[in-house]
Short mmCIF file of C-alpha atoms in Angstrom, two decimals:
data_model
loop_
_atom_site.label_atom_id
_atom_site.label_comp_id
_atom_site.label_asym_id
_atom_site.label_seq_id
_atom_site.Cartn_x
_atom_site.Cartn_y
_atom_site.Cartn_z
CA MET C 1 -42.03 -100.42 30.08
CA MET C 2 -37.82 -99.34 29.60
CA GLN C 3 -35.24 -97.57 31.09
CA LEU C 4 -35.67 -93.93 31.07
CA SER C 5 -31.91 -91.45 30.35
CA ARG C 6 -32.49 -88.46 33.35
CA GLU C 7 -33.57 -86.33 31.00
CA GLU C 8 -37.18 -88.81 30.15
CA ARG C 9 -36.86 -88.60 34.61
CA MET C 10 -36.99 -84.67 34.69
CA LEU C 11 -40.16 -82.77 34.84
CA LYS C 12 -40.19 -79.26 32.92
CA VAL C 13 -41.65 -77.05 35.41
CA GLU C 14 -39.37 -73.73 35.71
CA SER C 15 -39.93 -72.54 39.11
CA MET C 16 -38.94 -76.14 40.76
CA THR C 17 -35.57 -76.69 40.46
CA ASN C 18 -35.00 -80.86 41.15
CA ILE C 19 -38.23 -82.40 40.13
CA ARG C 20 -38.22 -85.91 38.29
CA ASP C 21 -40.03 -88.94 38.07
CA LEU C 22 -38.72 -92.37 39.58
CA GLY C 23 -39.97 -94.12 37.23
CA GLY C 24 -37.43 -96.10 34.62
CA TYR C 25 -35.23 -97.56 36.62
CA GLU C 26 -34.25 -101.05 35.77
CA THR C 27 -34.57 -103.30 39.12
CA GLN C 28 -32.17 -106.10 40.18
CA ALA C 29 -35.11 -108.40 38.63
CA GLY C 30 -34.68 -107.17 35.45
CA TYR C 31 -38.01 -104.96 35.47
CA TYR C 32 -38.20 -101.46 35.15
CA THR C 33 -39.91 -99.34 38.13
CA LYS C 34 -43.41 -97.22 36.47
CA SER C 35 -43.44 -93.92 35.06
CA HIS C 36 -46.23 -91.51 36.68
CA LYS C 37 -45.94 -93.15 39.98
CA PHE C 38 -44.01 -91.24 42.23
CA ILE C 39 -42.27 -88.21 41.08
CA ARG C 40 -39.29 -86.15 44.16
CA SER C 41 -39.34 -83.11 43.73
CA THR C 42 -39.00 -79.41 45.68
CA ASN C 43 -41.40 -77.37 47.15
CA PRO C 44 -44.27 -76.70 44.99
CA ALA C 45 -44.80 -73.38 46.53
CA LYS C 46 -43.52 -70.55 43.63
CA LEU C 47 -46.40 -72.42 41.28
CA THR C 48 -48.52 -70.59 38.86
CA ASP C 49 -49.91 -71.78 35.44
CA GLU C 50 -48.05 -75.02 36.16
CA LYS C 51 -49.78 -76.94 38.29
CA ILE C 52 -51.77 -77.58 35.26
CA TYR C 53 -48.62 -79.07 34.25
CA LEU C 54 -48.97 -81.15 37.39
CA TYR C 55 -52.55 -82.43 37.14
CA ASN C 56 -51.91 -83.22 33.74
CA TYR C 57 -49.07 -84.72 34.43
CA GLY C 58 -51.31 -87.75 36.58
CA ILE C 59 -50.24 -85.61 40.25
CA ARG C 60 -53.19 -86.52 42.91
CA VAL C 61 -50.96 -86.61 46.14
CA GLN C 62 -48.53 -84.77 46.93
CA ILE C 63 -46.96 -85.77 50.04
CA ASP C 64 -44.30 -82.36 52.30
CA LEU C 65 -41.89 -83.75 54.11
CA ARG C 66 -40.88 -80.22 55.81
CA SER C 67 -41.41 -78.71 59.14
CA ASP C 68 -44.64 -77.08 60.28
CA PHE C 69 -42.23 -73.65 60.26
CA GLU C 70 -41.11 -74.02 56.59
CA VAL C 71 -44.58 -75.24 55.52
CA GLU C 72 -45.92 -72.03 57.22
CA GLN C 73 -43.42 -69.77 56.25
CA GLN C 74 -44.17 -71.33 52.69
CA PRO C 75 -46.79 -73.19 51.72
CA SER C 76 -47.24 -75.72 48.99
CA SER C 77 -49.58 -73.62 46.29
CA LEU C 78 -51.38 -77.57 45.33
CA ILE C 79 -52.99 -77.27 48.54
CA ASN C 80 -56.87 -77.54 47.50
CA TYR C 81 -55.68 -77.23 43.81
CA ARG C 82 -58.63 -79.57 41.88
CA ASP C 83 -58.58 -83.37 43.38
CA ILE C 84 -54.44 -83.34 44.99
CA GLU C 85 -54.81 -85.21 47.88
CA TYR C 86 -51.81 -83.31 50.29
CA TYR C 87 -50.13 -84.85 53.40
CA ASN C 88 -47.90 -82.73 55.38
CA VAL C 89 -45.45 -85.43 57.00
CA ASN C 90 -43.34 -83.63 59.31
CA LEU C 91 -39.37 -85.38 58.61
CA MET C 92 -38.53 -82.37 60.89
CA LYS C 93 -40.42 -84.17 64.53
CA ALA C 94 -38.85 -86.12 66.80
CA LYS C 95 -40.98 -87.20 69.07
CA ASP C 96 -42.21 -84.29 69.87
CA LEU C 97 -38.79 -82.28 69.47
CA ASN C 98 -39.13 -79.65 66.00
CA ILE C 99 -34.96 -79.22 66.92
CA LEU C 100 -32.54 -81.53 66.12
CA PRO C 101 -30.21 -82.37 68.46
CA LYS C 102 -26.67 -81.18 69.42
CA GLU C 103 -25.11 -84.93 68.48
CA ILE C 104 -26.12 -84.11 64.44
CA ALA C 105 -23.73 -81.12 64.06
CA ASN C 106 -21.09 -83.96 65.28
CA TYR C 107 -21.42 -85.59 61.77
CA GLN C 108 -19.17 -86.08 59.33
CA ASP C 109 -21.16 -86.19 56.93
CA LEU C 110 -24.98 -86.24 55.93
CA ALA C 111 -25.03 -90.61 56.80
CA GLY C 112 -25.01 -89.62 60.30
CA PHE C 113 -27.90 -87.15 59.64
CA TYR C 114 -29.99 -89.94 57.49
CA ILE C 115 -29.82 -92.47 59.57
CA PHE C 116 -30.60 -90.05 62.78
CA MET C 117 -33.55 -88.91 59.80
CA LEU C 118 -34.42 -92.95 59.71
CA GLU C 119 -34.29 -93.70 63.61
CA ALA C 120 -36.22 -90.79 64.38
CA ASN C 121 -38.43 -90.24 62.56
CA LYS C 122 -39.64 -94.29 62.04
CA GLU C 123 -43.72 -92.43 62.36
CA GLN C 124 -43.19 -90.63 59.57
CA PHE C 125 -41.42 -93.33 56.73
CA LYS C 126 -44.82 -95.72 58.44
CA GLU C 127 -46.98 -92.59 57.72
CA VAL C 128 -45.50 -92.15 53.53
CA PHE C 129 -45.91 -95.29 53.07
CA GLU C 130 -49.38 -96.39 53.98
CA ILE C 131 -50.35 -92.95 51.46
CA PHE C 132 -48.47 -95.57 48.96
CA TYR C 133 -49.64 -97.63 50.19
CA ASN C 134 -53.58 -95.87 50.00
CA HIS C 135 -53.29 -94.83 47.05
CA PRO C 136 -52.20 -97.57 44.28
CA TYR C 137 -53.11 -96.13 41.51
CA ASP C 138 -52.41 -92.33 41.90
CA ALA C 139 -48.85 -90.33 40.75
CA ILE C 140 -47.43 -89.24 43.79
CA MET C 141 -44.87 -86.00 44.30
CA PHE C 142 -43.09 -86.43 47.81
CA ASN C 143 -40.87 -82.73 48.51
CA CYS C 144 -38.71 -81.44 51.12
CA SER C 145 -37.31 -78.03 50.61
CA ALA C 146 -34.78 -78.35 48.10
CA GLY C 147 -35.27 -82.56 47.49
CA LYS C 148 -32.72 -83.69 48.05
CA ASP C 149 -31.66 -84.68 51.82
CA ARG C 150 -35.67 -85.59 53.74
CA THR C 151 -36.85 -86.37 50.32
CA GLY C 152 -33.74 -88.12 49.25
CA VAL C 153 -33.55 -90.83 52.33
CA ALA C 154 -37.54 -91.44 51.06
CA THR C 155 -36.37 -92.18 47.75
CA MET C 156 -33.99 -94.85 48.97
CA LEU C 157 -36.20 -96.35 50.35
CA ILE C 158 -39.19 -96.82 47.93
CA LEU C 159 -36.58 -97.69 45.24
CA SER C 160 -34.99 -99.92 47.98
CA ALA C 161 -38.49 -101.79 48.43
CA LEU C 162 -38.58 -101.94 44.51
CA ASP C 163 -35.02 -103.48 44.50
CA VAL C 164 -33.06 -101.09 42.57
CA ASP C 165 -29.72 -101.91 43.12
CA LYS C 166 -27.10 -98.62 45.25
CA ALA C 167 -25.46 -98.31 42.57
CA THR C 168 -28.89 -96.78 41.22
CA ILE C 169 -30.27 -95.61 44.26
CA MET C 170 -26.73 -93.31 44.29
CA LYS C 171 -26.87 -91.78 41.07
CA ASP C 172 -30.20 -90.96 41.79
CA TYR C 173 -29.40 -89.36 44.62
CA LEU C 174 -26.11 -87.13 43.31
CA LEU C 175 -28.56 -86.11 40.37
CA SER C 176 -29.90 -83.60 43.19
CA LYS C 177 -26.78 -81.94 44.07
CA GLU C 178 -26.43 -81.09 40.51
CA TYR C 179 -29.76 -79.92 39.41
CA ILE C 180 -29.73 -77.82 42.90
CA LYS C 181 -26.38 -76.28 42.36
CA GLY C 182 -26.20 -72.02 43.55
CA LYS C 183 -29.91 -72.25 44.89
CA TYR C 184 -28.62 -72.54 48.25
CA ASP C 185 -25.47 -70.57 48.24
CA SER C 186 -26.58 -67.28 49.30
CA TYR C 187 -27.17 -69.54 52.52
CA LEU C 188 -23.90 -70.74 53.07
#
């Protein structure tokens, strides 16, 4: 395995703006992360024939990190598709709550929100890593809505566990801003 360019990491899926392979990142020990293993993405709700592309890419597991409400409003197109296993691990659910505490609004940047997400969802992140552990040979796509925040935190944990340096992890995170630019402007 060798280093991949950002163009080589991007998957060619028209209906998804932020979908890329985490393979080809150099680790601190000089190895490279495996491609066709961990794929971060936006919500695949609008897939049509592109499902075939993702299936042929090797995806056999989808971990949907969205809330129950989000999943209900825009279900994944990969649910019940061929032999792809679907899991929903709600990262917007802290214990029995489906809302964020008022203190989140006081954070100056997203770092506080990400810390809250990690602290409030320890069991959910453990479940995500158990799914990874139980599918050692499968390509796993994990997503939230935009593929930026919840997916970004999961990516940070994966790449950290694989011994990728912090600067590379940050560069991967910042790519999401570029890839989704303009897509959510109407929500602001």
